[in-house]
């Protein structure tokens, strides 16, 4: 008995995906649970296993197609097995149905010897008048016996045509535009990841009024703590990166300003109970992906470091699950890893804001002398940009949030 291959639901909020690759061809033998195809959902590639052992009898959906959960993708069966529906007899058209499939252009009735037809018997006078006025008698309603068209019927029809409003003058044809030939070069086909990034970014710009505010933070405290503890963290199996500190500072600020941990809803602003921090991870030429640290407010600095290490490594190895890139409430993108000082990133919908982290650089700054006056010093500084949805946040709240985040970086307690 043939077995259906059905598109599974790959997460609570994952309703569809793009079928990117068939790992088997029609006629190939497959084993139960053997990878059969790949589906991309929100930049995550997932292998779909075969539901049974047998022969891949038929593929119903080609690669590149967007498929929904529950959709039939293929059939698996035994050799020489007939698939459901293949043995059904074709339905023959009845003669009148066959004739109705192609209608010839209607001729003008204009001969005296016109015989009875759809318009009834046509008299020689009516036939002559129809020929003179170029009238298709099948457009005329007959009032005579059996629907016969009389001379009066034809005159009324001709008069109605003459009284009809004149058609508006034709619009001048638009002159043909010169064809723009593409510049010489090589075309790189869009990957599912690149298409997903493009769709998300354009939708976000069309959805949220973006506004950015920028501050800088002195990273001396963070750098000192990291130098003192990175070996201890390594013994516990975690690489202590700066990202863990930025997440901890974001969590602290989100607790003080929960309005930033929200989404726009037509009925109101939806405040999220969980603090789920998305962290952008570069995939090189393939773009980037944003795995989510769930319940980040419940994790210590060591827990955050472990979560980041795990998600980032599996993201680069393309081993993330669809649910692991869903459900974020706030996003951090560290564009400084490539030397960028500051940027204005695009909001990850449907979130309220995104934090951009620039490169940490030693700069000359003016500090306040505890004994009075000013001091000139060299400090490791970083620019932080907060891009926010102006429907939800006003400038003052956004600035207060970012100031709280900066304050935690400069004075935070990371012992927990």
Short mmCIF file of C-alpha atoms in Angstrom, two decimals:
data_model
loop_
_atom_site.label_atom_id
_atom_site.label_comp_id
_atom_site.label_asym_id
_atom_site.label_seq_id
_atom_site.Cartn_x
_atom_site.Cartn_y
_atom_site.Cartn_z
CA UNK A 1 0.00 0.00 0.00
CA UNK A 2 1.41 3.40 -1.04
CA UNK A 3 2.44 5.77 1.75
CA UNK A 4 2.02 9.54 1.63
CA UNK A 5 4.99 11.84 2.30
CA UNK A 6 3.47 14.79 4.15
CA UNK A 7 5.06 18.14 4.99
CA UNK A 8 5.35 18.06 8.81
CA UNK A 9 4.87 20.98 11.18
CA UNK A 10 8.44 21.94 12.12
CA UNK A 11 7.59 24.19 15.06
CA UNK A 12 4.75 25.77 16.95
CA UNK A 13 4.69 28.85 14.74
CA UNK A 14 6.12 27.30 11.56
CA UNK A 15 3.30 26.88 9.05
CA UNK A 16 5.27 26.64 5.80
CA UNK A 17 8.74 26.31 4.30
CA UNK A 18 10.57 26.16 1.00
CA UNK A 19 11.39 22.74 -0.41
CA UNK A 20 15.06 23.26 -1.31
CA UNK A 21 16.26 19.79 -2.27
CA UNK A 22 15.10 16.24 -2.94
CA UNK A 23 17.74 13.85 -1.60
CA UNK A 24 16.28 10.94 -3.58
CA UNK A 25 15.00 10.59 -7.14
CA UNK A 26 11.91 8.81 -8.44
CA UNK A 27 12.66 5.11 -8.54
CA UNK A 28 15.23 5.20 -5.73
CA UNK A 29 14.89 2.85 -2.82
CA UNK A 30 14.55 4.56 0.56
CA UNK A 31 14.62 3.29 4.11
CA UNK A 32 12.33 4.42 6.91
CA UNK A 33 13.72 7.51 8.70
CA UNK A 34 16.33 8.02 5.96
CA UNK A 35 16.62 11.71 4.94
CA UNK A 36 14.36 12.20 1.92
CA UNK A 37 14.24 15.97 1.31
CA UNK A 38 15.34 19.31 2.74
CA UNK A 39 13.05 22.18 3.71
CA UNK A 40 14.14 25.72 4.58
CA UNK A 41 12.08 27.56 7.19
CA UNK A 42 13.17 31.07 8.13
CA UNK A 43 16.78 30.41 7.04
CA UNK A 44 17.00 27.03 8.81
CA UNK A 45 17.52 23.91 6.65
CA UNK A 46 15.80 20.81 8.02
CA UNK A 47 16.01 17.27 6.67
CA UNK A 48 12.66 15.48 6.41
CA UNK A 49 12.95 11.71 6.92
CA UNK A 50 11.10 9.10 4.92
CA UNK A 51 7.95 7.87 6.71
CA UNK A 52 8.44 4.31 5.42
CA UNK A 53 10.72 1.97 3.50
CA UNK A 54 10.09 1.38 -0.18
CA UNK A 55 10.48 2.99 -3.60
CA UNK A 56 10.04 6.72 -4.19
CA UNK A 57 7.18 6.32 -6.67
CA UNK A 58 6.28 9.92 -7.43
CA UNK A 59 7.41 13.44 -6.51
CA UNK A 60 4.48 15.88 -6.54
CA UNK A 61 6.28 19.09 -5.53
CA UNK A 62 9.46 20.33 -7.27
CA UNK A 63 12.29 22.01 -5.40
CA UNK A 64 11.93 25.74 -4.86
CA UNK A 65 8.23 25.42 -4.01
CA UNK A 66 6.75 26.91 -0.84
CA UNK A 67 4.87 24.12 0.92
CA UNK A 68 2.50 24.23 3.88
CA UNK A 69 2.30 21.90 6.85
CA UNK A 70 0.10 18.92 5.97
CA UNK A 71 0.68 19.20 2.20
CA UNK A 72 1.21 16.00 0.19
CA UNK A 73 4.75 15.98 -1.24
CA UNK A 74 5.34 12.49 -2.67
CA UNK A 75 4.37 8.82 -2.64
CA UNK A 76 6.40 5.86 -1.40
CA UNK A 77 5.38 2.33 -2.37
CA UNK A 78 6.51 -0.99 -3.74
CA UNK A 79 7.73 -1.75 -7.23
CA UNK A 80 4.94 -1.96 -9.85
CA UNK A 81 2.44 -0.67 -7.32
CA UNK A 82 -0.37 1.49 -8.67
CA UNK A 83 -0.70 4.84 -6.94
CA UNK A 84 -4.14 5.98 -5.76
CA UNK A 85 -6.04 7.62 -8.57
CA UNK A 86 -3.75 6.40 -11.39
CA UNK A 87 -6.15 3.64 -12.51
CA UNK A 88 -9.14 5.92 -12.80
CA UNK A 89 -10.77 5.88 -16.23
CA UNK A 90 -10.61 9.15 -18.15
CA UNK A 91 -14.00 10.87 -18.45
CA UNK A 92 -15.10 11.14 -22.09
CA UNK A 93 -16.72 14.37 -23.24
CA UNK A 94 -20.24 14.18 -24.58
CA UNK A 95 -20.60 15.45 -28.17
CA UNK A 96 -22.14 18.76 -27.08
CA UNK A 97 -19.39 19.24 -24.49
CA UNK A 98 -16.74 18.58 -27.08
CA UNK A 99 -18.30 21.13 -29.44
CA UNK A 100 -18.45 23.69 -26.67
CA UNK A 101 -14.73 23.55 -26.18
CA UNK A 102 -14.04 25.60 -29.32
CA UNK A 103 -16.47 28.03 -30.87
CA UNK A 104 -15.89 29.40 -34.37
CA UNK A 105 -16.20 33.11 -35.01
CA UNK A 106 -19.89 33.99 -35.62
CA UNK A 107 -20.60 34.69 -39.32
CA UNK A 108 -22.84 37.52 -40.51
CA UNK A 109 -26.23 36.34 -41.69
CA UNK A 110 -26.85 38.09 -44.95
CA UNK A 111 -28.20 35.66 -47.48
CA UNK A 112 -31.79 35.26 -48.46
CA UNK A 113 -31.52 31.53 -48.34
CA UNK A 114 -30.67 31.57 -44.59
CA UNK A 115 -32.28 28.60 -42.96
CA UNK A 116 -33.72 28.05 -39.52
CA UNK A 117 -31.11 28.08 -36.82
CA UNK A 118 -30.57 29.56 -33.39
CA UNK A 119 -32.25 32.80 -34.57
CA UNK A 120 -35.26 31.07 -36.18
CA UNK A 121 -36.35 31.40 -39.85
CA UNK A 122 -34.84 34.51 -41.47
CA UNK A 123 -36.85 36.17 -44.26
CA UNK A 124 -35.08 37.45 -47.39
CA UNK A 125 -35.84 41.09 -46.36
CA UNK A 126 -34.29 40.66 -42.92
CA UNK A 127 -31.31 38.85 -44.45
CA UNK A 128 -30.73 41.71 -46.92
CA UNK A 129 -31.00 44.40 -44.21
CA UNK A 130 -28.62 42.46 -42.00
CA UNK A 131 -26.11 42.28 -44.86
CA UNK A 132 -26.38 45.99 -45.59
CA UNK A 133 -25.93 47.05 -41.97
CA UNK A 134 -23.37 44.37 -41.14
CA UNK A 135 -25.45 42.94 -38.28
CA UNK A 136 -24.84 39.58 -36.67
CA UNK A 137 -28.40 38.33 -36.32
CA UNK A 138 -27.44 36.14 -33.38
CA UNK A 139 -27.15 39.36 -31.37
CA UNK A 140 -30.78 40.29 -32.14
CA UNK A 141 -33.68 39.13 -29.95
CA UNK A 142 -36.60 37.89 -32.03
CA UNK A 143 -40.21 38.62 -31.08
CA UNK A 144 -41.85 36.47 -33.73
CA UNK A 145 -43.22 32.98 -33.40
CA UNK A 146 -40.60 30.59 -32.09
CA UNK A 147 -38.14 33.46 -31.58
CA UNK A 148 -38.22 34.48 -35.24
CA UNK A 149 -36.51 37.81 -35.99
CA UNK A 150 -38.84 40.24 -37.71
CA UNK A 151 -38.04 43.36 -39.71
CA UNK A 152 -39.17 45.46 -36.73
CA UNK A 153 -36.80 43.58 -34.41
CA UNK A 154 -33.90 44.30 -36.72
CA UNK A 155 -34.80 48.01 -37.11
CA UNK A 156 -35.03 48.42 -33.32
CA UNK A 157 -31.63 46.77 -32.92
CA UNK A 158 -30.04 49.00 -35.58
CA UNK A 159 -31.57 52.10 -33.96
CA UNK A 160 -30.27 51.11 -30.51
CA UNK A 161 -26.77 50.73 -31.90
CA UNK A 162 -26.92 54.16 -33.56
CA UNK A 163 -28.06 55.78 -30.28
CA UNK A 164 -25.34 54.16 -28.23
CA UNK A 165 -22.75 56.62 -26.92
CA UNK A 166 -19.67 56.90 -29.01
CA UNK A 167 -16.68 55.04 -27.77
CA UNK A 168 -14.01 57.30 -26.26
CA UNK A 169 -11.14 58.07 -28.55
CA UNK A 170 -8.38 55.52 -28.28
CA UNK A 171 -5.61 56.34 -25.87
CA UNK A 172 -2.41 57.00 -27.74
CA UNK A 173 -0.13 54.04 -27.47
CA UNK A 174 2.78 54.49 -25.13
CA UNK A 175 5.93 54.66 -27.19
CA UNK A 176 7.98 51.53 -26.69
CA UNK A 177 10.65 51.90 -24.07
CA UNK A 178 14.15 51.00 -25.08
CA UNK A 179 15.16 47.65 -23.71
CA UNK A 180 17.79 47.99 -21.01
CA UNK A 181 20.31 45.26 -21.45
CA UNK A 182 21.97 43.88 -18.32
CA UNK A 183 25.54 44.86 -17.69
CA UNK A 184 28.11 42.18 -18.44
CA UNK A 185 28.63 39.95 -15.44
CA UNK A 186 27.67 36.74 -13.70
CA UNK A 187 24.23 36.09 -12.20
CA UNK A 188 24.17 34.62 -8.69
CA UNK A 189 20.83 32.85 -8.15
CA UNK A 190 19.05 33.78 -4.92
CA UNK A 191 19.36 31.22 -2.16
CA UNK A 192 16.44 30.56 0.22
CA UNK A 193 18.41 32.31 2.98
CA UNK A 194 19.00 35.41 0.83
CA UNK A 195 15.35 35.51 -0.21
CA UNK A 196 14.25 35.21 3.44
CA UNK A 197 16.59 38.04 4.48
CA UNK A 198 15.32 40.27 1.68
CA UNK A 199 11.66 39.58 2.51
CA UNK A 200 12.19 40.22 6.24
CA UNK A 201 14.12 43.43 5.74
CA UNK A 202 11.70 44.96 3.21
CA UNK A 203 8.69 43.98 5.33
CA UNK A 204 10.26 45.49 8.43
CA UNK A 205 10.96 48.82 6.72
CA UNK A 206 7.38 48.92 5.42
CA UNK A 207 5.97 47.98 8.84
CA UNK A 208 7.81 50.03 11.45
CA UNK A 209 8.83 53.70 11.43
CA UNK A 210 12.53 53.26 12.22
CA UNK A 211 14.36 55.72 14.48
CA UNK A 212 17.88 55.29 15.87
CA UNK A 213 19.68 56.71 18.88
CA UNK A 214 23.40 56.26 19.55
CA UNK A 215 25.45 56.31 22.76
CA UNK A 216 28.90 55.10 23.72
CA UNK A 217 30.05 52.96 26.61
CA UNK A 218 33.35 52.56 28.43
CA UNK A 219 34.17 48.85 28.33
CA UNK A 220 36.92 48.95 30.95
CA UNK A 221 34.89 47.08 33.58
CA UNK A 222 33.77 44.41 31.11
CA UNK A 223 37.26 43.86 29.72
CA UNK A 224 38.77 43.59 33.21
CA UNK A 225 36.12 41.06 34.30
CA UNK A 226 36.57 39.02 31.14
CA UNK A 227 40.35 38.86 31.54
CA UNK A 228 39.97 37.67 35.12
CA UNK A 229 37.35 35.00 34.37
CA UNK A 230 37.75 33.66 30.82
CA UNK A 231 40.02 30.80 31.94
CA UNK A 232 37.55 29.81 34.65
CA UNK A 233 34.72 29.88 32.13
CA UNK A 234 36.81 27.78 29.73
CA UNK A 235 37.24 25.12 32.43
CA UNK A 236 33.47 25.06 32.71
CA UNK A 237 33.19 24.53 28.95
CA UNK A 238 32.27 28.06 27.87
CA UNK A 239 34.07 30.61 25.73
CA UNK A 240 33.41 33.95 27.43
CA UNK A 241 32.69 36.37 24.59
CA UNK A 242 31.66 40.01 24.78
CA UNK A 243 28.23 39.01 23.47
CA UNK A 244 27.37 37.47 26.84
CA UNK A 245 27.96 40.85 28.50
CA UNK A 246 25.82 42.69 25.98
CA UNK A 247 22.98 40.21 26.54
CA UNK A 248 23.29 40.59 30.32
CA UNK A 249 23.18 44.39 30.00
CA UNK A 250 20.18 44.17 27.65
CA UNK A 251 18.31 41.93 30.09
CA UNK A 252 18.98 44.40 32.92
CA UNK A 253 17.68 47.32 30.85
CA UNK A 254 14.64 45.36 29.61
CA UNK A 255 13.66 44.62 33.19
CA UNK A 256 13.71 48.35 33.95
CA UNK A 257 11.88 49.28 30.73
CA UNK A 258 9.55 46.36 29.83
CA UNK A 259 7.90 48.47 27.12
CA UNK A 260 10.99 47.77 24.99
CA UNK A 261 10.29 44.04 25.31
CA UNK A 262 7.07 44.34 23.35
CA UNK A 263 5.39 44.15 19.95
CA UNK A 264 2.86 46.30 18.15
CA UNK A 265 -0.69 44.95 17.97
CA UNK A 266 -3.61 46.74 16.32
CA UNK A 267 -5.49 46.46 19.61
CA UNK A 268 -2.60 47.66 21.78
CA UNK A 269 1.04 47.15 22.71
CA UNK A 270 1.73 43.54 23.63
CA UNK A 271 4.21 43.24 26.54
CA UNK A 272 6.03 39.90 26.49
CA UNK A 273 6.42 37.87 29.67
CA UNK A 274 9.61 36.19 28.48
CA UNK A 275 12.86 37.93 27.60
CA UNK A 276 14.15 36.05 24.56
CA UNK A 277 17.26 37.61 23.05
CA UNK A 278 18.07 37.00 19.39
CA UNK A 279 21.77 37.16 18.47
CA UNK A 280 22.75 37.67 14.84
CA UNK A 281 25.27 35.09 13.61
CA UNK A 282 27.10 35.57 10.32
CA UNK A 283 27.07 32.69 7.85
CA UNK A 284 29.64 34.30 5.57
CA UNK A 285 28.55 34.72 1.97
CA UNK A 286 25.23 33.01 2.76
CA UNK A 287 24.02 35.91 4.93
CA UNK A 288 23.15 35.75 8.60
CA UNK A 289 20.77 34.00 10.95
CA UNK A 290 19.37 35.00 14.33
CA UNK A 291 19.13 32.14 16.85
CA UNK A 292 17.30 33.02 20.06
CA UNK A 293 18.47 32.65 23.67
CA UNK A 294 15.18 31.76 25.35
CA UNK A 295 14.45 33.07 28.89
CA UNK A 296 17.74 34.95 28.92
CA UNK A 297 16.73 36.68 32.15
CA UNK A 298 16.94 33.34 33.97
CA UNK A 299 20.56 32.65 32.97
CA UNK A 300 23.79 33.67 34.69
CA UNK A 301 26.73 35.05 32.71
CA UNK A 302 28.08 31.48 32.48
CA UNK A 303 24.69 30.22 31.28
CA UNK A 304 24.52 32.97 28.66
CA UNK A 305 28.03 32.15 27.43
CA UNK A 306 27.16 28.47 27.09
CA UNK A 307 23.91 29.20 25.26
CA UNK A 308 25.64 31.58 22.83
CA UNK A 309 28.46 29.11 22.13
CA UNK A 310 25.99 26.31 21.43
CA UNK A 311 23.64 28.30 19.20
CA UNK A 312 26.41 30.00 17.22
CA UNK A 313 28.32 26.77 16.54
CA UNK A 314 25.19 24.92 15.45
CA UNK A 315 24.08 27.89 13.34
CA UNK A 316 27.34 27.80 11.36
CA UNK A 317 27.04 24.01 11.03
CA UNK A 318 23.41 24.43 9.83
CA UNK A 319 22.12 22.27 12.67
CA UNK A 320 19.60 24.67 14.22
CA UNK A 321 16.00 23.65 14.67
CA UNK A 322 13.23 25.93 13.33
CA UNK A 323 12.01 26.74 16.85
CA UNK A 324 15.46 28.04 17.77
CA UNK A 325 15.12 31.04 15.46
CA UNK A 326 11.55 31.82 16.53
CA UNK A 327 10.09 33.72 19.47
CA UNK A 328 12.68 36.47 19.94
CA UNK A 329 11.57 39.63 21.78
CA UNK A 330 14.76 41.72 21.38
CA UNK A 331 17.75 41.37 19.04
CA UNK A 332 21.47 42.17 19.24
CA UNK A 333 23.70 42.43 16.17
CA UNK A 334 27.45 42.83 16.69
CA UNK A 335 28.52 44.49 13.46
CA UNK A 336 31.74 45.57 15.18
CA UNK A 337 33.34 42.18 14.57
CA UNK A 338 34.12 43.38 11.04
CA UNK A 339 35.45 46.76 12.18
CA UNK A 340 32.26 48.81 11.85
CA UNK A 341 32.05 51.61 14.43
CA UNK A 342 28.29 52.15 14.37
CA UNK A 343 25.30 51.24 12.25
CA UNK A 344 21.53 51.56 12.18
CA UNK A 345 20.26 47.98 11.87
CA UNK A 346 16.76 47.02 10.74
CA UNK A 347 14.25 45.83 13.35
CA UNK A 348 13.62 42.09 13.47
CA UNK A 349 9.82 41.95 13.17
CA UNK A 350 7.62 41.84 15.14
CA UNK A 351 10.00 43.11 17.81
CA UNK A 352 10.17 46.66 19.12
CA UNK A 353 13.92 47.34 18.90
CA UNK A 354 17.36 46.06 17.94
CA UNK A 355 20.76 46.87 19.48
CA UNK A 356 23.73 47.45 17.20
CA UNK A 357 27.18 46.93 18.75
CA UNK A 358 30.21 48.55 17.13
CA UNK A 359 33.89 47.75 17.33
CA UNK A 360 35.63 48.26 20.69
CA UNK A 361 38.35 50.85 20.19
CA UNK A 362 40.73 52.66 22.51
CA UNK A 363 39.98 56.37 22.33
CA UNK A 364 41.01 59.51 24.15
CA UNK A 365 38.18 60.62 26.44
CA UNK A 366 37.66 63.35 29.00
CA UNK A 367 36.86 62.06 32.51
CA UNK A 368 35.83 63.88 35.64
CA UNK A 369 38.59 64.08 38.25
CA UNK A 370 37.27 62.98 41.68
CA UNK A 371 39.24 65.86 43.16
CA UNK A 372 37.75 68.36 40.73
CA UNK A 373 38.48 69.33 37.16
CA UNK A 374 38.89 67.05 34.16
CA UNK A 375 41.21 64.24 33.22
CA UNK A 376 42.25 63.06 29.79
CA UNK A 377 42.49 59.27 29.57
CA UNK A 378 42.58 56.41 27.09
CA UNK A 379 39.63 54.04 27.45
CA UNK A 380 38.22 51.10 25.43
CA UNK A 381 35.03 52.59 24.03
CA UNK A 382 32.15 51.18 21.99
CA UNK A 383 29.31 52.86 20.11
CA UNK A 384 25.89 51.35 20.75
CA UNK A 385 22.93 52.10 18.48
CA UNK A 386 19.33 51.37 19.36
CA UNK A 387 16.95 51.28 16.41
CA UNK A 388 13.36 51.28 17.63
CA UNK A 389 9.76 51.26 16.42
CA UNK A 390 8.53 54.83 16.85
CA UNK A 391 4.94 53.59 17.08
CA UNK A 392 5.83 52.01 20.42
CA UNK A 393 8.71 54.05 21.82
CA UNK A 394 9.31 57.77 21.99
CA UNK A 395 12.79 59.18 21.96
CA UNK A 396 12.96 59.80 25.71
CA UNK A 397 12.10 56.20 26.63
CA UNK A 398 14.51 54.84 24.03
CA UNK A 399 17.30 57.06 25.35
CA UNK A 400 16.57 56.07 28.96
CA UNK A 401 16.65 52.40 28.01
CA UNK A 402 19.96 52.72 26.17
CA UNK A 403 21.43 54.76 29.04
CA UNK A 404 20.47 51.98 31.48
CA UNK A 405 22.13 49.43 29.20
CA UNK A 406 25.31 51.54 29.08
CA UNK A 407 25.25 51.96 32.85
CA UNK A 408 25.11 48.19 33.35
CA UNK A 409 28.11 47.67 31.04
CA UNK A 410 30.16 50.24 32.92
CA UNK A 411 29.06 49.42 36.48
CA UNK A 412 27.29 46.06 36.34
CA UNK A 413 27.81 43.21 38.76
CA UNK A 414 28.75 40.05 36.79
CA UNK A 415 29.39 37.80 39.77
CA UNK A 416 25.98 36.09 39.51
#
